Amino acid sequence: ARNTALSIRDGKVVTESGKDGWEVDQAEVLRRLGDRVLRFGGEPIAVPVVATPPLITDVSAAKATTERLISGPVTVTFQDRKWTLPKERIAEAIVFYQEGGPGGKPQVTPRVRENLTPPFVDSIAPQINRDMVDAQVRFDGQRMVALAPSAVGYTMNVEETLKKVNDALMTTERTVPAVVEEHKPSIDSNNLDAMGVKEVVVRGTTQFKGSPPERIQNIKVAASKFQDVMVPPGGTFSFAEHLGDVTAAEGYVEALIIVGDRTETDYGGGVCQVSTTAFRAAFYGGYPIVERTAHAYRVSYYEEGIGPGLDATVFTPWVDFKFKNDQPTWLVMRTEFNAATATLSFIFYGTKPNREVVLEGPRILKETPAKPARYQVDAKMKAGEVKQVDWAHPGAEVVATRIVREAGQPERRDTFRSVYQPWGDIFLVGKGDPRAN
């Protein structure tokens, strides 16, 4: 028997009618053959057959399904763009299967080959996907201005889009919007006012009067790294991240720094003036301090007019200074380096929060005497030459408390504890000086 079947010809679904099959009745043939032998008969024997009907005679449901599948192309859309899977390709991908239906009765089932829609959908994703781009902006002193526009980012959900395409094959609605996730820029060039950068929030200032030229040069270079640094709402500022490499290639020069219990020349001298100034601005702005480390010993530059306990050292990548922008608006940083007044300032721009910051202290809890003077040989100095490079400080344990009062919030008290080792006068001397140690 030949079952009723379906095929697609020239874009149309064609039904091929089934036909009965024949099966020879072998037992009856043997009986008739035996009868002829016994009778020595010679007349022809008519071979008896039994008709066998086809198992599948009704393919109307399968035909209707197939006609829906090839009723037209499937189009995926995104914004003003379109991608089309032609009707002809759909028809070429249809395969008819004979399989068990209700009650075990066989039926014809049309299916679309698995290699049709996935490659089609996969080819669309790279044409839609793109990275989000924040606007390049700067603060002109009054408002944010865009230097380069922002762009919305997109990511097509391949799995969900594929599901919609496969579903569309079974319906007459053949247009499918791509399932796309939108990534809005944090800095939108069309709405820069939403950043909330409109006024001075806080200013932190330190002085470096009396610093040698090398230290002043390093302060100036390090401060230049923090012009127009932006901190998003809820973001954490890392001093080390923006400072970068402290090398001669970046414009730094060798200056005196403390390594262990000795004074040495390196490219880092003066950088901590900048981190301390940034700390002062964050401190008086009431911003939560995430990471802050005091110097190992007291530095006179940082105590002018305020006392000890409000400095912040950095030593990348191990020691950093960090604070969090806890406001719903952006912060923009700027630095002001003034060689004439020997001052450095960090200015934070944004929307000034309704809060008051009060410093309690600093209080020196205990103090230890300064160490004896040290004399270190400097190969660049002549015999008998002496140069003082550091001055004695007693050791101290210091506590400074920051009180933050903000409307609608409980009072916040932040304690900053600093432990400074005692330090002695340090002199550089020429080779052969008997005082060198």
Short mmCIF file of C-alpha atoms in Angstrom, two decimals:
data_model
loop_
_atom_site.label_atom_id
_atom_site.label_comp_id
_atom_site.label_asym_id
_atom_site.label_seq_id
_atom_site.Cartn_x
_atom_site.Cartn_y
_atom_site.Cartn_z
CA ALA A 1 0.00 0.00 0.00
CA ARG A 2 1.09 3.57 -0.63
CA ASN A 3 0.11 6.10 2.03
CA THR A 4 -1.37 9.46 1.18
CA ALA A 5 1.56 11.91 1.12
CA LEU A 6 2.36 15.60 0.90
CA SER A 7 4.94 17.51 -1.11
CA ILE A 8 5.70 21.11 -2.00
CA ARG A 9 5.83 22.02 -5.69
CA ASP A 10 6.27 25.52 -7.00
CA GLY A 11 5.46 26.96 -3.59
CA LYS A 12 2.23 25.02 -3.21
CA VAL A 13 1.34 22.06 -1.00
CA VAL A 14 0.36 19.06 -3.14
CA THR A 15 -1.49 15.97 -1.89
CA GLU A 16 -0.54 12.61 -3.42
CA SER A 17 -3.42 10.14 -2.96
CA GLY A 18 -2.74 6.76 -1.43
CA LYS A 19 -3.30 3.40 -3.11
CA ASP A 20 -4.24 -0.05 -1.85
CA GLY A 21 -1.57 -2.67 -1.76
CA TRP A 22 -1.86 -6.40 -2.74
CA GLU A 23 -0.73 -9.37 -0.72
CA VAL A 24 -0.61 -12.91 -2.25
CA ASP A 25 -2.66 -15.55 -0.37
CA GLN A 26 0.17 -18.07 -0.33
CA ALA A 27 -1.81 -20.81 1.51
CA GLU A 28 -4.52 -20.74 -1.13
CA VAL A 29 -1.96 -20.90 -3.94
CA LEU A 30 -0.39 -24.01 -2.35
CA ARG A 31 -3.81 -25.63 -1.94
CA ARG A 32 -4.72 -25.06 -5.58
CA LEU A 33 -1.32 -26.27 -6.74
CA GLY A 34 -1.76 -29.48 -4.69
CA ASP A 35 -5.17 -30.04 -6.18
CA ARG A 36 -3.76 -29.83 -9.72
CA VAL A 37 -1.00 -32.29 -8.92
CA LEU A 38 -3.42 -34.82 -7.44
CA ARG A 39 -5.72 -34.52 -10.44
CA PHE A 40 -2.95 -34.34 -12.97
CA GLY A 41 -4.71 -31.17 -14.06
CA GLY A 42 -3.01 -28.78 -16.44
CA GLU A 43 -5.22 -25.70 -16.34
CA PRO A 44 -3.63 -22.40 -15.15
CA ILE A 45 -3.85 -21.52 -11.50
CA ALA A 46 -5.23 -18.02 -10.73
CA VAL A 47 -3.08 -16.48 -8.02
CA PRO A 48 -5.41 -15.16 -5.29
CA VAL A 49 -4.52 -11.77 -3.62
CA VAL A 50 -5.83 -9.85 -0.62
CA ALA A 51 -6.13 -6.02 -0.78
CA THR A 52 -4.22 -4.06 1.96
CA PRO A 53 -5.41 -0.46 2.42
CA PRO A 54 -2.95 2.38 3.17
CA LEU A 55 -2.35 3.25 6.82
CA ILE A 56 -2.51 7.02 6.17
CA THR A 57 -5.38 8.38 4.13
CA ASP A 58 -6.11 11.76 5.74
CA VAL A 59 -3.38 14.44 5.61
CA SER A 60 -5.64 17.49 5.84
CA ALA A 61 -4.24 18.63 9.20
CA ALA A 62 -0.65 18.25 8.00
CA LYS A 63 -1.51 20.14 4.81
CA ALA A 64 -3.02 23.03 6.77
CA THR A 65 0.09 23.20 8.98
CA THR A 66 2.39 23.18 5.96
CA GLU A 67 0.40 25.93 4.26
CA ARG A 68 0.82 28.08 7.37
CA LEU A 69 4.55 27.40 7.40
CA ILE A 70 5.00 28.62 3.83
CA SER A 71 2.30 31.30 3.88
CA GLY A 72 4.94 34.00 3.56
CA PRO A 73 8.39 35.18 4.59
CA VAL A 74 9.32 35.83 8.23
CA THR A 75 10.75 39.29 8.92
CA VAL A 76 12.72 40.37 11.98
CA THR A 77 12.66 44.11 12.71
CA PHE A 78 14.67 46.49 14.88
CA GLN A 79 14.06 50.21 14.73
CA ASP A 80 13.93 50.98 10.98
CA ARG A 81 15.87 47.90 9.89
CA LYS A 82 14.55 44.57 8.56
CA TRP A 83 15.92 41.07 7.98
CA THR A 84 13.81 38.62 5.94
CA LEU A 85 13.76 34.82 5.79
CA PRO A 86 12.22 34.16 2.32
CA LYS A 87 9.23 31.89 1.81
CA GLU A 88 11.28 29.78 -0.62
CA ARG A 89 13.95 29.01 1.99
CA ILE A 90 11.26 28.01 4.47
CA ALA A 91 9.68 25.67 1.91
CA GLU A 92 13.06 24.06 1.10
CA ALA A 93 13.63 23.36 4.81
CA ILE A 94 10.34 21.49 5.39
CA VAL A 95 10.59 17.74 5.85
CA PHE A 96 7.56 15.39 6.13
CA TYR A 97 7.76 12.63 8.71
CA GLN A 98 5.49 9.62 9.25
CA GLU A 99 5.08 9.04 12.95
CA GLY A 100 2.62 7.78 15.51
CA GLY A 101 -0.39 9.93 16.22
CA PRO A 102 -3.36 9.60 18.61
CA GLY A 103 -4.05 6.00 19.51
CA GLY A 104 -0.85 4.90 17.81
CA LYS A 105 -2.31 5.52 14.34
CA PRO A 106 0.39 6.83 11.97
CA GLN A 107 0.16 10.34 10.58
CA VAL A 108 2.15 12.81 8.49
CA THR A 109 3.91 15.59 10.40
CA PRO A 110 5.68 18.52 8.70
CA ARG A 111 8.82 19.87 10.40
CA VAL A 112 11.27 22.62 9.65
CA ARG A 113 14.92 21.53 9.57
CA GLU A 114 16.84 22.65 12.64
CA ASN A 115 19.49 24.35 10.52
CA LEU A 116 17.10 26.96 9.08
CA THR A 117 16.27 29.56 11.75
CA PRO A 118 19.32 29.50 14.10
CA PRO A 119 21.83 30.67 11.44
CA PHE A 120 19.34 33.29 10.27
CA VAL A 121 18.90 34.74 13.76
CA ASP A 122 22.62 34.43 14.58
CA SER A 123 23.47 36.52 11.52
CA ILE A 124 21.28 39.38 12.76
CA ALA A 125 22.81 39.76 16.25
CA PRO A 126 26.17 41.30 15.15
CA GLN A 127 24.28 43.88 13.11
CA ILE A 128 22.28 45.00 16.16
CA ASN A 129 24.77 44.62 19.01
CA ARG A 130 26.85 47.66 19.91
CA ASP A 131 28.60 48.96 22.98
CA MET A 132 27.18 51.77 25.04
CA VAL A 133 29.22 54.97 24.78
CA ASP A 134 29.24 57.67 27.45
CA ALA A 135 29.46 61.23 26.28
CA GLN A 136 32.87 62.83 26.55
CA VAL A 137 32.30 65.90 28.68
CA ARG A 138 34.04 68.62 30.59
CA PHE A 139 32.97 71.17 33.16
CA ASP A 140 33.32 74.75 31.92
CA GLY A 141 33.02 76.21 35.41
CA GLN A 142 29.25 76.60 35.26
CA ARG A 143 27.85 73.50 33.57
CA MET A 144 28.81 70.29 31.82
CA VAL A 145 29.40 70.52 28.06
CA ALA A 146 29.68 67.60 25.63
CA LEU A 147 32.88 67.14 23.64
CA ALA A 148 31.63 63.95 21.95
CA PRO A 149 28.09 62.52 21.92
CA SER A 150 26.87 59.51 23.85
CA ALA A 151 25.37 56.41 22.25
CA VAL A 152 22.87 53.86 23.53
CA GLY A 153 24.17 50.28 23.54
CA TYR A 154 22.20 47.24 22.37
CA THR A 155 22.44 43.49 22.97
CA MET A 156 20.12 41.19 21.04
CA ASN A 157 18.76 38.24 23.01
CA VAL A 158 19.41 35.49 20.44
CA GLU A 159 17.54 32.77 22.32
CA GLU A 160 14.35 34.80 22.79
CA THR A 161 14.43 36.19 19.25
CA LEU A 162 14.86 32.67 17.86
CA LYS A 163 11.85 31.50 19.87
CA LYS A 164 9.73 34.30 18.41
CA VAL A 165 10.84 33.46 14.86
CA ASN A 166 9.96 29.78 15.33
CA ASP A 167 6.59 30.75 16.80
CA ALA A 168 5.92 33.05 13.83
CA LEU A 169 6.37 30.15 11.41
CA MET A 170 3.24 28.59 12.88
CA THR A 171 1.07 31.71 12.54
CA THR A 172 0.05 34.20 9.89
CA GLU A 173 1.73 37.03 11.82
CA ARG A 174 5.11 36.92 10.11
CA THR A 175 6.77 40.08 11.47
CA VAL A 176 8.87 39.64 14.62
CA PRO A 177 10.46 42.49 16.62
CA ALA A 178 13.97 41.44 17.72
CA VAL A 179 14.28 41.00 21.47
CA VAL A 180 16.90 43.58 22.37
CA GLU A 181 18.25 44.80 25.70
CA GLU A 182 19.04 48.52 25.76
CA HIS A 183 22.03 49.93 27.64
CA LYS A 184 21.59 53.60 28.38
CA PRO A 185 24.75 55.68 28.82
CA SER A 186 25.64 56.88 32.28
CA ILE A 187 26.49 60.24 30.73
CA ASP A 188 23.84 61.22 28.21
CA SER A 189 24.89 64.06 25.91
CA ASN A 190 21.21 64.92 25.42
CA ASN A 191 20.63 65.43 29.15
CA LEU A 192 23.83 66.63 30.81
CA ASP A 193 21.87 68.62 33.40
CA ALA A 194 20.82 65.29 34.91
CA MET A 195 24.41 64.85 36.11
CA GLY A 196 23.72 67.53 38.71
CA VAL A 197 27.10 69.27 38.30
CA LYS A 198 26.31 72.92 38.91
CA GLU A 199 28.25 74.32 41.87
CA VAL A 200 31.23 73.99 44.15
CA VAL A 201 30.52 71.32 46.74
CA VAL A 202 33.73 71.50 48.74
CA ARG A 203 37.31 72.70 48.52
CA GLY A 204 40.29 71.08 50.25
CA THR A 205 43.61 72.94 50.46
CA THR A 206 47.10 72.18 51.76
CA GLN A 207 50.31 74.23 51.67
CA PHE A 208 53.80 73.15 50.67
CA LYS A 209 55.78 76.26 51.58
CA GLY A 210 59.47 75.47 51.99
CA SER A 211 59.42 72.42 49.72
CA PRO A 212 62.49 71.91 47.52
CA PRO A 213 62.05 72.43 43.75
CA GLU A 214 62.02 68.70 43.07
CA ARG A 215 59.12 68.12 45.45
CA ILE A 216 57.20 71.06 44.00
CA GLN A 217 57.64 69.67 40.49
CA ASN A 218 56.25 66.30 41.55
CA ILE A 219 53.27 67.91 43.29
CA LYS A 220 52.48 69.84 40.12
CA VAL A 221 52.70 66.76 37.89
CA ALA A 222 50.63 64.56 40.21
CA ALA A 223 47.97 67.26 40.62
CA SER A 224 47.59 67.49 36.83
CA LYS A 225 46.35 63.90 36.75
CA PHE A 226 43.15 64.88 38.55
CA GLN A 227 41.71 67.54 36.26
CA ASP A 228 38.08 66.81 35.37
CA VAL A 229 38.06 63.41 37.07
CA MET A 230 34.43 62.32 37.38
CA VAL A 231 32.91 60.11 40.08
CA PRO A 232 29.43 58.70 39.31
CA PRO A 233 26.62 58.51 41.87
CA GLY A 234 27.41 55.65 44.22
CA GLY A 235 30.87 55.24 42.66
CA THR A 236 34.18 54.90 44.50
CA PHE A 237 37.10 57.16 43.66
CA SER A 238 40.56 55.57 43.67
CA PHE A 239 43.53 57.93 43.85
CA ALA A 240 45.93 55.26 42.54
CA GLU A 241 43.73 54.51 39.55
CA HIS A 242 44.01 58.07 38.24
CA LEU A 243 47.56 58.74 39.39
CA GLY A 244 49.07 56.16 37.07
CA ASP A 245 52.81 55.53 36.86
CA VAL A 246 55.16 57.74 38.85
CA THR A 247 58.12 57.77 36.48
CA ALA A 248 60.47 60.17 34.73
CA ALA A 249 58.53 59.58 31.49
CA GLU A 250 55.48 61.16 33.16
CA GLY A 251 57.45 64.26 34.15
CA TYR A 252 58.42 63.34 37.70
CA VAL A 253 61.87 64.06 39.09
CA GLU A 254 63.77 62.45 41.91
CA ALA A 255 63.02 63.86 45.33
CA LEU A 256 63.48 62.78 48.92
CA ILE A 257 61.13 60.11 50.26
CA ILE A 258 61.14 57.97 53.38
CA VAL A 259 61.88 54.27 52.86
CA GLY A 260 61.81 52.39 56.14
CA ASP A 261 63.90 54.45 58.52
CA ARG A 262 66.01 56.16 55.88
CA THR A 263 65.62 59.12 53.55
CA GLU A 264 66.25 58.25 49.90
CA THR A 265 65.74 59.88 46.52
CA ASP A 266 63.05 58.48 44.26
CA TYR A 267 60.34 59.68 41.90
CA GLY A 268 57.58 59.61 44.53
CA GLY A 269 58.53 62.59 46.69
CA GLY A 270 55.61 65.04 46.89
CA VAL A 271 52.83 62.80 45.56
CA CYS A 272 51.39 62.36 49.06
CA GLN A 273 50.81 66.11 49.20
CA VAL A 274 48.25 65.55 46.44
CA SER A 275 46.59 62.52 48.08
CA THR A 276 46.39 64.38 51.39
CA THR A 277 44.70 67.33 49.66
CA ALA A 278 42.17 65.01 48.02
CA PHE A 279 41.50 63.46 51.44
CA ARG A 280 40.85 66.90 52.95
CA ALA A 281 38.23 67.68 50.29
CA ALA A 282 36.48 64.33 50.75
CA PHE A 283 36.70 64.71 54.54
CA TYR A 284 35.05 68.13 54.65
CA GLY A 285 32.56 67.13 51.95
CA GLY A 286 31.28 64.44 54.30
CA TYR A 287 31.92 61.66 51.79
CA PRO A 288 32.43 58.15 53.24
CA ILE A 289 36.15 57.31 53.35
CA VAL A 290 36.72 53.80 52.01
CA GLU A 291 40.51 53.60 52.39
CA ARG A 292 42.96 55.95 54.07
CA THR A 293 46.41 55.35 55.55
CA ALA A 294 48.35 57.84 57.66
CA HIS A 295 52.04 58.46 57.05
CA ALA A 296 54.50 56.51 59.14
CA TYR A 297 55.71 59.76 60.69
CA ARG A 298 54.45 63.31 61.04
CA VAL A 299 54.98 65.67 58.10
CA SER A 300 55.01 69.39 58.85
CA TYR A 301 53.52 70.36 55.47
CA TYR A 302 50.26 68.61 56.37
CA GLU A 303 49.87 70.04 59.88
CA GLU A 304 49.87 73.74 59.04
CA GLY A 305 46.81 75.35 60.63
CA ILE A 306 45.11 72.05 61.47
CA GLY A 307 47.45 69.77 63.38
CA PRO A 308 48.31 66.11 62.87
CA GLY A 309 45.99 63.29 61.86
CA LEU A 310 44.49 64.52 58.58
CA ASP A 311 47.01 63.23 56.05
CA ALA A 312 46.73 60.35 53.58
CA THR A 313 49.69 58.53 52.10
CA VAL A 314 49.71 56.47 48.91
CA PHE A 315 52.16 53.87 47.68
CA THR A 316 50.86 52.23 44.52
CA PRO A 317 49.69 49.59 44.11
CA TRP A 318 49.66 48.59 47.78
CA VAL A 319 48.42 51.69 49.58
CA ASP A 320 45.60 53.76 48.10
CA PHE A 321 43.22 56.52 49.08
CA LYS A 322 39.53 55.93 48.26
CA PHE A 323 36.21 57.56 49.02
CA LYS A 324 32.62 56.95 47.92
CA ASN A 325 30.31 59.43 46.26
CA ASP A 326 27.19 58.78 48.35
CA GLN A 327 25.10 61.39 46.52
CA PRO A 328 22.62 60.83 43.65
CA THR A 329 24.55 63.29 41.44
CA TRP A 330 27.97 63.21 39.80
CA LEU A 331 31.15 64.71 41.22
CA VAL A 332 33.73 66.45 39.05
CA MET A 333 37.19 67.10 40.49
CA ARG A 334 39.59 69.87 39.63
CA THR A 335 42.93 70.82 41.10
CA GLU A 336 44.47 74.26 41.53
CA PHE A 337 48.25 74.41 41.85
CA ASN A 338 49.57 77.81 42.95
CA ALA A 339 53.34 78.08 43.09
CA ALA A 340 53.21 81.71 44.27
CA THR A 341 51.22 80.88 47.40
CA ALA A 342 52.65 77.36 47.67
CA THR A 343 49.15 75.88 47.93
CA LEU A 344 47.34 73.01 46.29
CA SER A 345 43.55 72.69 46.23
CA PHE A 346 41.07 70.01 45.25
CA ILE A 347 37.68 71.42 44.22
CA PHE A 348 34.67 69.10 43.99
CA TYR A 349 31.81 70.25 41.76
CA GLY A 350 28.32 68.75 41.87
CA THR A 351 25.15 69.40 43.84
CA LYS A 352 25.94 70.47 47.37
CA PRO A 353 24.28 68.11 49.87
CA ASN A 354 22.29 69.55 52.74
CA ARG A 355 24.78 68.55 55.41
CA GLU A 356 27.17 70.03 57.91
CA VAL A 357 30.64 68.62 58.60
CA VAL A 358 32.41 69.40 61.86
CA LEU A 359 35.95 68.39 62.84
CA GLU A 360 36.39 67.35 66.45
CA GLY A 361 40.09 67.41 67.38
CA PRO A 362 42.60 66.29 66.36
CA ARG A 363 43.55 65.05 69.81
CA ILE A 364 47.00 63.71 70.60
CA LEU A 365 46.42 60.74 72.90
CA LYS A 366 50.07 60.12 73.65
CA GLU A 367 53.44 61.32 72.42
CA THR A 368 56.92 59.82 72.29
CA PRO A 369 60.20 61.77 72.02
CA ALA A 370 61.87 62.32 68.68
CA LYS A 371 64.74 60.07 67.69
CA PRO A 372 68.38 61.20 67.69
CA ALA A 373 69.69 62.91 64.59
CA ARG A 374 70.90 60.72 61.71
CA TYR A 375 73.67 61.44 59.22
CA GLN A 376 73.57 59.71 55.86
CA VAL A 377 76.29 59.71 53.23
CA ASP A 378 75.32 61.21 49.89
CA ALA A 379 77.75 60.29 47.11
CA LYS A 380 76.92 63.52 45.29
CA MET A 381 78.10 65.70 48.17
CA LYS A 382 81.65 66.86 48.83
CA ALA A 383 83.62 66.00 51.93
CA GLY A 384 82.68 68.25 54.85
CA GLU A 385 79.40 69.34 53.23
CA VAL A 386 76.23 68.97 55.35
CA LYS A 387 72.60 69.36 54.28
CA GLN A 388 69.54 68.90 56.49
CA VAL A 389 66.73 67.16 54.59
CA ASP A 390 64.30 66.30 57.36
CA TRP A 391 63.38 67.64 60.75
CA ALA A 392 62.64 65.92 64.02
CA HIS A 393 59.09 65.05 65.03
CA PRO A 394 57.91 63.29 68.14
CA GLY A 395 55.90 60.13 67.69
CA ALA A 396 52.20 60.38 68.43
CA GLU A 397 48.90 58.60 68.53
CA VAL A 398 46.25 60.97 67.18
CA VAL A 399 42.47 60.76 66.89
CA ALA A 400 40.37 63.05 64.69
CA THR A 401 36.57 62.74 64.63
CA ARG A 402 34.36 63.89 61.79
CA ILE A 403 30.75 64.69 62.68
CA VAL A 404 28.35 64.70 59.74
CA ARG A 405 24.87 66.14 60.23
CA GLU A 406 22.48 65.74 57.33
CA ALA A 407 18.80 66.60 57.09
CA GLY A 408 16.63 63.58 57.71
CA GLN A 409 19.61 61.38 58.64
CA PRO A 410 21.01 60.32 62.00
CA GLU A 411 24.22 62.07 63.01
CA ARG A 412 27.31 60.24 61.77
CA ARG A 413 30.60 60.16 63.64
CA ASP A 414 33.68 58.91 61.80
CA THR A 415 36.88 58.33 63.76
CA PHE A 416 40.28 58.57 62.07
CA ARG A 417 43.13 57.14 64.12
CA SER A 418 46.76 57.80 63.14
CA VAL A 419 49.88 56.34 64.73
CA TYR A 420 53.11 58.20 63.90
CA GLN A 421 56.55 56.85 64.66
CA PRO A 422 59.08 59.21 66.25
CA TRP A 423 61.48 60.78 63.78
CA GLY A 424 64.78 62.56 64.13
CA ASP A 425 66.64 65.23 62.20
CA ILE A 426 68.26 63.81 59.09
CA PHE A 427 71.39 65.28 57.53
CA LEU A 428 73.09 64.35 54.30
CA VAL A 429 76.88 64.46 54.49
CA GLY A 430 79.84 63.85 52.21
CA LYS A 431 81.85 60.65 52.14
CA GLY A 432 84.12 60.14 55.11
CA ASP A 433 82.05 62.11 57.59
CA PRO A 434 82.49 60.35 60.95
CA ARG A 435 78.91 61.06 61.99
CA ALA A 436 77.42 58.96 59.15
CA ASN A 437 75.45 55.95 60.27
#
